[in-house]
Amino acid sequence: MPRQQLKIYTGAPSKATLSRWCNSAGLNVCMSGSATSCEECLLIHPSCAWCAQEDFGQARTLNSRCDFSQNLQKRGCDAPFIENPRSGSSLLRSKPLSSKGSGVTQYDVIQIYPQKISLSLRPGDQTSFEVQVRPVEDYPVDLYYLMDLSLSMKDDLDTIRNLGTKLAEEMRKLTSNFRLGFGSFVDKNISPFSYTAPKYQDNPCNGYKLFPNCVPTFGFRHLLSLTDKVDRFNEEVQKQMVSRNRDAPEGGFDAILQAAVCKEKIGWRKEAYHLLVFATDDVPHLALDGKLGGLVHPHDGQCHLNDKNEYSAANKMDYPSLALLGEKLAENNIFLIFAVTKRHYVLYKNLTALIPGTTVEILDQDSKNIIQLIVNAYNNIRSKVELSIWDHPEDLSLAFTATCQDGQPLTGLRKCADVKIGDTVSFNITVDARGCPPKGTRKSFTIRPVGFKDRLEVSVDYRCDCSCTYYTKTNSSRCNSAGTYSCGMCRCEPGYLGARCECEEGEVDHQHLSACREAEGKQVCSGRGECSCNQCLCYESEFGKIYGTFCECDDFSCARHKGILCSGHGECHCGECKCHAGYIGDNCNCSTETASCVSDDGKICSGRGSCVCGRCQCTEPGAFGDTCEKCPTCPDACGTKRECIECRLFNTGRLADNQTCQRMCKDEIITVETLKTDDSNTVQCVYKTENDCVMKFTYSEHANGQSVLTALKEPECAVAPNAMTVLLAVVGSILLMGIVLLALWKLVITIHDRREFARFQSARSRARYEMASNPVYKQSIPSHPMETVFHMHSIKSCNGGVH
């Protein structure tokens, strides 16, 4: 395939760039170096070029052939004679990214672009290339279930007897190509890890009242190779019985390594995601534990399954180390899922930081949640893309910039989280060579997304040689037969000096000592050398090398940091530190890496500060912490912590959906019945839940820097009134109002009647008085009783008149 040019720098440096490449004393970094050959010139600085033209330069300026390319041309060097190789990269294999994993073309699935490139590097001259990664949908999945069959896992074994069918149903919602395998482990069958007395050989549970019968102790058994016939998984599980070991830790790491390296027997497919589920309820044995049982040979990292598919070296070698385990898992593209009980979650969580490509989930005591656990872990794994470097040459510096779904470049990062299936993320990788290996050396390294089979192969060759060296001639007449002519200049034999080897050592022309002075009045050879044949021969120094036309430069008079020259991250050139890639500053003590400044939410310094020399400088008032993540007084403090309260306590909210709760919410959360609000050192937070309830919590920082959230156990919700109570209250109110109104009406009527009756009594009294005191009045004597009534009525009608 013809090489396609990817990126090569060919432009000349600008004036501003040239000024930066001159040191504070005004000296040109190329001309002030100690280059006496074309190769040495190229190593001084990536901006330096060499003129191989024979008639170029003056006899006394030995280093004048090494300069910026523009300066050489201005001084009369023709362009074809200028040696100035540049770094670049070429595409060698670049198949396009795929969009689907299963089907007819599953063996040609491409998830990384490009697949092979070649780099040509000149030391100090950086070159960059881009890598794209796309997790395809419907990609095949191989899942190997590795179960602890020690006695404490008996109830878990009962639970998973029909696991295969249910798990396959759930996983086939995520991929149409799913295979399942099964293996089990206990521990090494030697003392002190297991019971070794004769009566326990066939039945380690002998004499154990709670469970008197179990199978002999074993290290690891491979029971079912990966298959799409999930019924076979159920059948194998049905056959299993638990065993018993002596101490609490288990031999699970032996089993993990065998499951990883015995690829043919396990049946791992090359074109599939490899998931290894490790289910246990206790801690693992680690390397060196085997010495307790007399096992002094370290694990060799090889497959040791015998004809019965049992681990045959369990009692011969020590347990594997974490480093060996991580290496073999990565080498075989295996994602390890720790399914452990809550009691040991923290321990295994710490192990995930030491073993790339691992995750940890909390397993119920009886493994009832194992299916959801596996599905969650699978989704979590597929939502991450992280690049790993294999066979990284020590003389190469790699700098990463990740561009994830939001399109924002994140300097110093080589992973993206919360990636959706089918999304494409890219990484810009800058490569810088710090030196030159022996001639003809070619090196290579590999870039792989963690857990993917896909890889990018990178071959490297070094541009440290000059093409003019192919025309080197020894004992050349151009050098008075006393030297070797190469790249436009003579390299004199011992005892000879001069541009054409025309002088012998010891000859001194006092009339031309001025040729060895940097300026009038300055010391000859800066006081650090002798003038011979119009040239300075610099003294040797125990501190380093003295060089330059006038011995004005050295490689040890630069700024130091903690006593280390240029902080160990740069080279000293003529009093100035030339920093390696990734470092800046007068003494190169300031790192440009920002990975240590990225907070859990993926922002630089939590968006509250800036990253300076690899450390966050918080600019938001009240913000502190390694990544400015702590800020009780910030306006967004309650909103940020609210999401953690929702996902940690109630498994709701934004963070609960994308499986990032455990990663982003590490604060301690205390639940209480009643929330104290009188502490001036806490921030009071209140928010309304989806159910229109009110949730309250406080946010504070302890003196040790730990964030503490104190929240109510349950949100405060208004209690709905009882319908019968409301009805009785309404009816009672109406009756009460009626009784009150009736009472008021009765009172008014009673008062009115009493007033009328009093008026009547008063009128009656007056009538009686008038009849008794009127002398003319004589009561008639009726002849009939009715007449008497009529007569009285007549008197009342007259109202006291005289008859």
Tab-separated table of N, CA and C in Angstrom, residues 196-329:
chain	number	residue	atom	x	y	z
A	196	THR	N	-5.985	-30.661	56.043
A	196	THR	CA	-5.184	-31.685	55.374
A	196	THR	C	-5.106	-33.002	56.140
A	197	ALA	N	-5.721	-33.070	57.298
A	197	ALA	CA	-5.712	-34.330	58.052
A	197	ALA	C	-6.405	-35.417	57.230
A	198	PRO	N	-6.003	-36.692	57.399
A	198	PRO	CA	-6.578	-37.780	56.586
A	198	PRO	C	-8.101	-37.836	56.611
A	199	LYS	N	-8.715	-37.525	57.755
A	199	LYS	CA	-10.176	-37.652	57.835
A	199	LYS	C	-10.896	-36.578	57.021
A	200	TYR	N	-10.146	-35.541	56.585
A	200	TYR	CA	-10.769	-34.465	55.804
A	200	TYR	C	-10.481	-34.591	54.309
A	201	GLN	N	-9.695	-35.556	53.897
A	201	GLN	CA	-9.283	-35.621	52.500
A	201	GLN	C	-10.463	-35.787	51.558
A	202	ASP	N	-11.372	-36.694	51.892
A	202	ASP	CA	-12.535	-36.923	51.031
A	202	ASP	C	-13.721	-36.047	51.385
A	203	ASN	N	-13.747	-35.571	52.624
A	203	ASN	CA	-14.876	-34.758	53.069
A	203	ASN	C	-14.384	-33.715	54.072
A	204	PRO	N	-14.021	-32.516	53.586
A	204	PRO	CA	-13.521	-31.476	54.500
A	204	PRO	C	-14.557	-31.026	55.521
A	205	CYS	N	-15.824	-31.354	55.290
A	205	CYS	CA	-16.890	-30.954	56.218
A	205	CYS	C	-17.141	-32.019	57.285
A	206	ASN	N	-16.299	-33.023	57.348
A	206	ASN	CA	-16.451	-34.102	58.320
A	206	ASN	C	-16.474	-33.525	59.737
A	207	GLY	N	-17.560	-33.787	60.468
A	207	GLY	CA	-17.696	-33.284	61.830
A	207	GLY	C	-18.318	-31.905	61.929
A	208	TYR	N	-18.596	-31.299	60.781
A	208	TYR	CA	-19.219	-29.968	60.792
A	208	TYR	C	-20.736	-30.156	60.824
A	209	LYS	N	-21.365	-29.861	61.953
A	209	LYS	CA	-22.769	-30.205	62.175
A	209	LYS	C	-23.719	-29.507	61.210
A	210	LEU	N	-23.444	-28.245	60.879
A	210	LEU	CA	-24.383	-27.492	60.052
A	210	LEU	C	-24.447	-28.033	58.628
A	211	PHE	N	-23.330	-28.574	58.141
A	211	PHE	CA	-23.302	-29.099	56.774
A	211	PHE	C	-22.256	-30.201	56.728
A	212	PRO	N	-22.622	-31.411	57.032
A	212	PRO	CA	-21.633	-32.480	57.265
A	212	PRO	C	-20.991	-33.062	56.014
A	213	ASN	N	-21.530	-32.791	54.802
A	213	ASN	CA	-21.006	-33.420	53.594
A	213	ASN	C	-20.647	-32.367	52.540
A	214	CYS	N	-19.434	-32.451	51.991
A	214	CYS	CA	-19.019	-31.584	50.900
A	214	CYS	C	-17.896	-32.253	50.126
A	215	VAL	N	-17.544	-31.683	48.960
A	215	VAL	CA	-16.542	-32.300	48.091
A	215	VAL	C	-15.138	-31.882	48.540
A	216	PRO	N	-14.094	-32.632	48.153
A	216	PRO	CA	-12.724	-32.281	48.542
A	216	PRO	C	-12.328	-30.893	48.030
A	217	THR	N	-11.415	-30.259	48.759
A	217	THR	CA	-10.945	-28.924	48.404
A	217	THR	C	-10.180	-28.969	47.077
A	218	PHE	N	-10.372	-27.958	46.242
A	218	PHE	CA	-9.671	-27.877	44.956
A	218	PHE	C	-9.304	-26.411	44.695
A	219	GLY	N	-8.342	-26.220	43.801
A	219	GLY	CA	-7.900	-24.866	43.483
A	219	GLY	C	-8.812	-24.190	42.480
A	220	PHE	N	-8.873	-24.760	41.238
A	220	PHE	CA	-9.730	-24.214	40.189
A	220	PHE	C	-10.165	-25.342	39.275
A	221	ARG	N	-11.440	-25.326	38.897
A	221	ARG	CA	-11.972	-26.288	37.941
A	221	ARG	C	-12.685	-25.542	36.820
A	222	HIS	N	-12.273	-25.860	35.593
A	222	HIS	CA	-12.980	-25.341	34.425
A	222	HIS	C	-14.073	-26.327	34.077
A	223	LEU	N	-15.330	-25.911	34.220
A	223	LEU	CA	-16.462	-26.834	34.124
A	223	LEU	C	-17.205	-26.753	32.808
A	224	LEU	N	-17.252	-25.578	32.186
A	224	LEU	CA	-18.006	-25.439	30.939
A	224	LEU	C	-17.329	-24.399	30.056
A	225	SER	N	-16.891	-24.813	28.867
A	225	SER	CA	-16.321	-23.869	27.910
A	225	SER	C	-17.423	-22.951	27.393
A	226	LEU	N	-17.035	-21.817	26.886
A	226	LEU	CA	-18.005	-20.830	26.419
A	226	LEU	C	-18.880	-21.421	25.317
A	227	THR	N	-20.187	-21.296	25.498
A	227	THR	CA	-21.139	-21.885	24.561
A	227	THR	C	-22.400	-21.038	24.509
A	228	ASP	N	-23.102	-21.126	23.370
A	228	ASP	CA	-24.386	-20.420	23.266
A	228	ASP	C	-25.549	-21.299	23.729
A	229	LYS	N	-25.252	-22.528	24.133
A	229	LYS	CA	-26.282	-23.426	24.672
A	229	LYS	C	-26.358	-23.214	26.192
A	230	VAL	N	-27.189	-22.290	26.603
A	230	VAL	CA	-27.223	-21.876	28.002
A	230	VAL	C	-27.797	-22.966	28.910
A	231	ASP	N	-28.546	-23.922	28.330
A	231	ASP	CA	-29.065	-25.020	29.151
A	231	ASP	C	-27.919	-25.846	29.748
A	232	ARG	N	-26.829	-25.946	29.033
A	232	ARG	CA	-25.677	-26.685	29.543
A	232	ARG	C	-25.096	-26.001	30.781
A	233	PHE	N	-25.170	-24.668	30.805
A	233	PHE	CA	-24.727	-23.937	31.991
A	233	PHE	C	-25.568	-24.344	33.194
A	234	ASN	N	-26.883	-24.359	33.002
A	234	ASN	CA	-27.767	-24.750	34.105
A	234	ASN	C	-27.473	-26.180	34.570
A	235	GLU	N	-27.211	-27.067	33.602
A	235	GLU	CA	-26.935	-28.457	33.962
A	235	GLU	C	-25.666	-28.577	34.796
A	236	GLU	N	-24.618	-27.838	34.404
A	236	GLU	CA	-23.359	-27.908	35.148
A	236	GLU	C	-23.519	-27.344	36.557
A	237	VAL	N	-24.264	-26.267	36.674
A	237	VAL	CA	-24.463	-25.670	37.992
A	237	VAL	C	-25.236	-26.626	38.893
A	238	GLN	N	-26.219	-27.317	38.311
A	238	GLN	CA	-27.021	-28.260	39.095
A	238	GLN	C	-26.156	-29.364	39.710
A	239	LYS	N	-25.063	-29.724	39.042
A	239	LYS	CA	-24.215	-30.813	39.502
A	239	LYS	C	-23.292	-30.416	40.649
A	240	GLN	N	-23.073	-29.099	40.843
A	240	GLN	CA	-22.018	-28.658	41.744
A	240	GLN	C	-22.408	-28.764	43.216
A	241	MET	N	-21.384	-29.027	44.030
A	241	MET	CA	-21.521	-29.011	45.494
A	241	MET	C	-20.411	-28.136	46.058
A	242	VAL	N	-20.665	-27.560	47.209
A	242	VAL	CA	-19.674	-26.693	47.826
A	242	VAL	C	-18.585	-27.526	48.484
A	243	SER	N	-17.459	-26.850	48.785
A	243	SER	CA	-16.355	-27.478	49.494
A	243	SER	C	-16.044	-26.618	50.720
A	244	ARG	N	-14.871	-26.846	51.331
A	244	ARG	CA	-14.545	-26.122	52.555
A	244	ARG	C	-13.033	-25.912	52.627
A	245	ASN	N	-12.636	-24.686	52.965
A	245	ASN	CA	-11.223	-24.427	53.232
A	245	ASN	C	-11.074	-23.946	54.667
A	246	ARG	N	-9.836	-23.711	55.076
A	246	ARG	CA	-9.584	-23.481	56.498
A	246	ARG	C	-9.597	-22.000	56.868
A	247	ASP	N	-8.895	-21.176	56.088
A	247	ASP	CA	-8.812	-19.756	56.425
A	247	ASP	C	-9.859	-18.975	55.630
A	248	ALA	N	-10.022	-17.712	56.006
A	248	ALA	CA	-11.054	-16.889	55.366
A	248	ALA	C	-10.732	-16.541	53.914
A	249	PRO	N	-9.515	-16.094	53.571
A	249	PRO	CA	-9.237	-15.742	52.163
A	249	PRO	C	-9.355	-16.952	51.250
A	250	GLU	N	-9.719	-16.656	49.982
A	250	GLU	CA	-9.892	-17.715	48.999
A	250	GLU	C	-8.775	-17.657	47.952
A	251	GLY	N	-8.673	-18.721	47.155
A	251	GLY	CA	-7.656	-18.791	46.104
A	251	GLY	C	-8.173	-18.322	44.764
A	252	GLY	N	-8.997	-17.295	44.751
A	252	GLY	CA	-9.648	-16.847	43.521
A	252	GLY	C	-8.709	-16.288	42.479
A	253	PHE	N	-7.585	-15.687	42.889
A	253	PHE	CA	-6.692	-15.091	41.905
A	253	PHE	C	-5.983	-16.162	41.073
A	254	ASP	N	-5.750	-17.337	41.662
A	254	ASP	CA	-5.259	-18.466	40.867
A	254	ASP	C	-6.245	-18.773	39.740
A	255	ALA	N	-7.523	-18.784	40.085
A	255	ALA	CA	-8.570	-19.124	39.113
A	255	ALA	C	-8.690	-18.057	38.026
A	256	ILE	N	-8.613	-16.790	38.416
A	256	ILE	CA	-8.724	-15.706	37.435
A	256	ILE	C	-7.618	-15.809	36.396
A	257	LEU	N	-6.390	-16.063	36.847
A	257	LEU	CA	-5.275	-16.116	35.912
A	257	LEU	C	-5.421	-17.292	34.957
A	258	GLN	N	-5.846	-18.463	35.466
A	258	GLN	CA	-6.026	-19.606	34.582
A	258	GLN	C	-7.145	-19.356	33.575
A	259	ALA	N	-8.225	-18.722	34.004
A	259	ALA	CA	-9.325	-18.409	33.092
A	259	ALA	C	-8.891	-17.420	32.020
A	260	ALA	N	-7.897	-16.583	32.334
A	260	ALA	CA	-7.427	-15.580	31.367
A	260	ALA	C	-6.460	-16.174	30.352
A	261	VAL	N	-5.524	-17.030	30.800
A	261	VAL	CA	-4.449	-17.480	29.909
A	261	VAL	C	-4.776	-18.794	29.190
A	262	CYS	N	-5.707	-19.591	29.699
A	262	CYS	CA	-6.063	-20.844	29.025
A	262	CYS	C	-7.126	-20.560	27.964
A	263	LYS	N	-6.736	-19.808	26.941
A	263	LYS	CA	-7.694	-19.282	25.971
A	263	LYS	C	-8.389	-20.388	25.181
A	264	GLU	N	-7.633	-21.402	24.774
A	264	GLU	CA	-8.231	-22.443	23.946
A	264	GLU	C	-9.257	-23.263	24.731
A	265	LYS	N	-8.929	-23.618	25.972
A	265	LYS	CA	-9.850	-24.436	26.757
A	265	LYS	C	-11.074	-23.639	27.207
A	266	ILE	N	-10.891	-22.389	27.559
A	266	ILE	CA	-12.036	-21.563	27.961
A	266	ILE	C	-12.895	-21.267	26.746
A	267	GLY	N	-12.252	-21.020	25.591
A	267	GLY	CA	-12.994	-20.760	24.354
A	267	GLY	C	-13.185	-19.295	24.041
A	268	TRP	N	-12.295	-18.419	24.553
A	268	TRP	CA	-12.433	-16.981	24.252
A	268	TRP	C	-12.344	-16.751	22.740
A	269	ARG	N	-13.291	-16.023	22.193
A	269	ARG	CA	-13.231	-15.652	20.779
A	269	ARG	C	-12.445	-14.356	20.613
A	270	LYS	N	-11.724	-14.259	19.500
A	270	LYS	CA	-10.958	-13.042	19.242
A	270	LYS	C	-11.886	-11.867	18.966
A	271	GLU	N	-12.991	-12.138	18.259
A	271	GLU	CA	-13.927	-11.073	17.865
A	271	GLU	C	-15.087	-11.009	18.846
A	272	ALA	N	-14.814	-10.711	20.116
A	272	ALA	CA	-15.882	-10.606	21.125
A	272	ALA	C	-15.363	-9.853	22.334
A	273	TYR	N	-16.297	-9.256	23.074
A	273	TYR	CA	-15.950	-8.704	24.387
A	273	TYR	C	-15.792	-9.865	25.363
A	274	HIS	N	-14.744	-9.813	26.154
A	274	HIS	CA	-14.474	-10.877	27.115
A	274	HIS	C	-14.809	-10.380	28.524
A	275	LEU	N	-15.834	-10.961	29.130
A	275	LEU	CA	-16.241	-10.593	30.480
A	275	LEU	C	-15.966	-11.767	31.416
A	276	LEU	N	-15.239	-11.513	32.490
A	276	LEU	CA	-14.957	-12.532	33.491
A	276	LEU	C	-15.587	-12.087	34.812
A	277	VAL	N	-16.671	-12.758	35.215
A	277	VAL	CA	-17.387	-12.406	36.446
A	277	VAL	C	-16.809	-13.242	37.585
A	278	PHE	N	-16.317	-12.566	38.609
A	278	PHE	CA	-15.672	-13.214	39.748
A	278	PHE	C	-16.568	-13.010	40.967
A	279	ALA	N	-17.297	-14.073	41.354
A	279	ALA	CA	-18.277	-13.973	42.443
A	279	ALA	C	-17.710	-14.605	43.714
A	280	THR	N	-17.625	-13.835	44.785
A	280	THR	CA	-17.091	-14.334	46.051
A	280	THR	C	-17.651	-13.509	47.204
A	281	ASP	N	-17.514	-14.053	48.422
A	281	ASP	CA	-17.960	-13.328	49.608
A	281	ASP	C	-16.809	-13.088	50.584
A	282	ASP	N	-15.563	-13.241	50.100
A	282	ASP	CA	-14.429	-13.020	51.000
A	282	ASP	C	-13.248	-12.440	50.232
A	283	VAL	N	-12.156	-12.177	50.959
A	283	VAL	CA	-10.973	-11.538	50.377
A	283	VAL	C	-10.115	-12.592	49.675
A	284	PRO	N	-9.217	-12.186	48.748
A	284	PRO	CA	-8.380	-13.153	48.037
A	284	PRO	C	-6.998	-13.289	48.673
A	285	HIS	N	-6.378	-14.418	48.437
A	285	HIS	CA	-4.958	-14.567	48.743
A	285	HIS	C	-4.151	-13.842	47.665
A	286	LEU	N	-3.024	-13.224	48.071
A	286	LEU	CA	-2.160	-12.499	47.146
A	286	LEU	C	-0.789	-13.164	47.084
A	287	ALA	N	0.046	-12.652	46.183
A	287	ALA	CA	1.405	-13.157	46.056
A	287	ALA	C	2.122	-13.065	47.400
A	288	LEU	N	2.967	-14.043	47.674
A	288	LEU	CA	3.752	-14.231	48.904
A	288	LEU	C	2.966	-14.930	50.003
A	289	ASP	N	1.628	-14.983	49.891
A	289	ASP	CA	0.858	-15.759	50.877
A	289	ASP	C	1.223	-17.242	50.791
A	290	GLY	N	1.598	-17.673	49.597
A	290	GLY	CA	1.925	-19.077	49.415
A	290	GLY	C	3.113	-19.543	50.231
A	291	LYS	N	3.967	-18.607	50.638
A	291	LYS	CA	5.124	-18.985	51.449
A	291	LYS	C	4.706	-19.579	52.784
A	292	LEU	N	3.499	-19.238	53.238
A	292	LEU	CA	2.998	-19.839	54.481
A	292	LEU	C	2.837	-21.349	54.336
A	293	GLY	N	2.604	-21.793	53.113
A	293	GLY	CA	2.467	-23.225	52.869
A	293	GLY	C	3.699	-23.824	52.216
A	294	GLY	N	4.801	-23.087	52.213
A	294	GLY	CA	6.046	-23.600	51.650
A	294	GLY	C	6.162	-23.441	50.157
A	295	LEU	N	5.334	-22.619	49.525
A	295	LEU	CA	5.390	-22.406	48.073
A	295	LEU	C	6.252	-21.177	47.787
A	296	VAL	N	7.478	-21.390	47.356
A	296	VAL	CA	8.427	-20.283	47.165
A	296	VAL	C	8.580	-19.904	45.699
A	297	HIS	N	8.072	-20.711	44.784
A	297	HIS	CA	8.196	-20.385	43.362
A	297	HIS	C	7.096	-19.408	42.954
A	298	PRO	N	7.453	-18.247	42.412
A	298	PRO	CA	6.422	-17.300	41.969
A	298	PRO	C	5.649	-17.867	40.786
A	299	HIS	N	4.483	-17.370	40.590
A	299	HIS	CA	3.635	-17.849	39.502
A	299	HIS	C	4.264	-17.492	38.159
A	300	ASP	N	4.243	-18.443	37.211
A	300	ASP	CA	4.879	-18.207	35.914
A	300	ASP	C	3.933	-17.608	34.879
A	301	GLY	N	2.670	-17.403	35.229
A	301	GLY	CA	1.736	-16.773	34.305
A	301	GLY	C	1.295	-17.671	33.162
A	302	GLN	N	1.523	-18.978	33.244
A	302	GLN	CA	1.171	-19.902	32.173
A	302	GLN	C	-0.090	-20.701	32.532
A	303	CYS	N	-0.631	-21.372	31.503
A	303	CYS	CA	-1.812	-22.221	31.692
A	303	CYS	C	-1.387	-23.577	32.248
A	304	HIS	N	-2.069	-24.033	33.300
A	304	HIS	CA	-1.735	-25.309	33.932
A	304	HIS	C	-2.998	-26.130	34.179
A	305	LEU	N	-3.864	-26.249	33.171
A	305	LEU	CA	-5.051	-27.097	33.284
A	305	LEU	C	-4.718	-28.486	32.768
A	306	ASN	N	-5.022	-29.527	33.554
A	306	ASN	CA	-4.731	-30.896	33.144
A	306	ASN	C	-5.876	-31.465	32.311
A	307	ASP	N	-5.834	-32.779	32.073
A	307	ASP	CA	-6.860	-33.417	31.243
A	307	ASP	C	-8.245	-33.333	31.857
A	308	LYS	N	-8.320	-33.193	33.189
A	308	LYS	CA	-9.609	-33.072	33.864
A	308	LYS	C	-10.051	-31.611	33.994
A	309	ASN	N	-9.308	-30.713	33.317
A	309	ASN	CA	-9.594	-29.273	33.384
A	309	ASN	C	-9.486	-28.733	34.802
A	310	GLU	N	-8.553	-29.288	35.580
A	310	GLU	CA	-8.290	-28.797	36.930
A	310	GLU	C	-6.907	-28.147	36.967
A	311	TYR	N	-6.772	-27.141	37.805
A	311	TYR	CA	-5.512	-26.414	37.947
A	311	TYR	C	-4.502	-27.332	38.637
A	312	SER	N	-3.485	-27.768	37.867
A	312	SER	CA	-2.562	-28.784	38.367
A	312	SER	C	-1.396	-28.209	39.165
A	313	ALA	N	-1.173	-26.886	39.088
A	313	ALA	CA	-0.023	-26.286	39.776
A	313	ALA	C	-0.428	-25.554	41.044
A	314	ALA	N	-1.629	-25.825	41.552
A	314	ALA	CA	-2.116	-25.107	42.738
A	314	ALA	C	-1.199	-25.299	43.929
A	315	ASN	N	-0.652	-26.509	44.073
A	315	ASN	CA	0.194	-26.810	45.240
A	315	ASN	C	1.680	-26.746	44.908
A	316	LYS	N	2.020	-26.098	43.772
A	316	LYS	CA	3.418	-26.005	43.361
A	316	LYS	C	3.918	-24.566	43.292
A	317	MET	N	3.020	-23.629	43.000
A	317	MET	CA	3.435	-22.235	42.819
A	317	MET	C	2.640	-21.315	43.734
A	318	ASP	N	3.234	-20.143	43.988
A	318	ASP	CA	2.602	-19.119	44.815
A	318	ASP	C	1.394	-18.535	44.079
A	319	TYR	N	0.599	-17.773	44.811
A	319	TYR	CA	-0.507	-17.036	44.194
A	319	TYR	C	0.054	-15.962	43.260
A	320	PRO	N	-0.661	-15.580	42.200
A	320	PRO	CA	-0.157	-14.535	41.290
A	320	PRO	C	-0.215	-13.156	41.938
A	321	SER	N	0.671	-12.288	41.484
A	321	SER	CA	0.689	-10.904	41.969
A	321	SER	C	-0.342	-10.080	41.208
A	322	LEU	N	-0.655	-8.912	41.736
A	322	LEU	CA	-1.601	-8.022	41.058
A	322	LEU	C	-1.059	-7.576	39.710
A	323	ALA	N	0.269	-7.331	39.646
A	323	ALA	CA	0.870	-6.889	38.388
A	323	ALA	C	0.741	-7.965	37.316
A	324	LEU	N	1.024	-9.220	37.689
A	324	LEU	CA	0.914	-10.319	36.730
A	324	LEU	C	-0.537	-10.509	36.295
A	325	LEU	N	-1.442	-10.387	37.244
A	325	LEU	CA	-2.858	-10.544	36.940
A	325	LEU	C	-3.321	-9.472	35.953
A	326	GLY	N	-2.950	-8.219	36.236
A	326	GLY	CA	-3.326	-7.132	35.341
A	326	GLY	C	-2.732	-7.292	33.952
A	327	GLU	N	-1.472	-7.749	33.894
A	327	GLU	CA	-0.812	-7.937	32.597
A	327	GLU	C	-1.524	-8.986	31.759
A	328	LYS	N	-1.877	-10.119	32.354
A	328	LYS	CA	-2.510	-11.196	31.597
A	328	LYS	C	-3.944	-10.853	31.197
A	329	LEU	N	-4.658	-10.147	32.049
A	329	LEU	CA	-6.017	-9.738	31.691
A	329	LEU	C	-5.994	-8.767	30.515
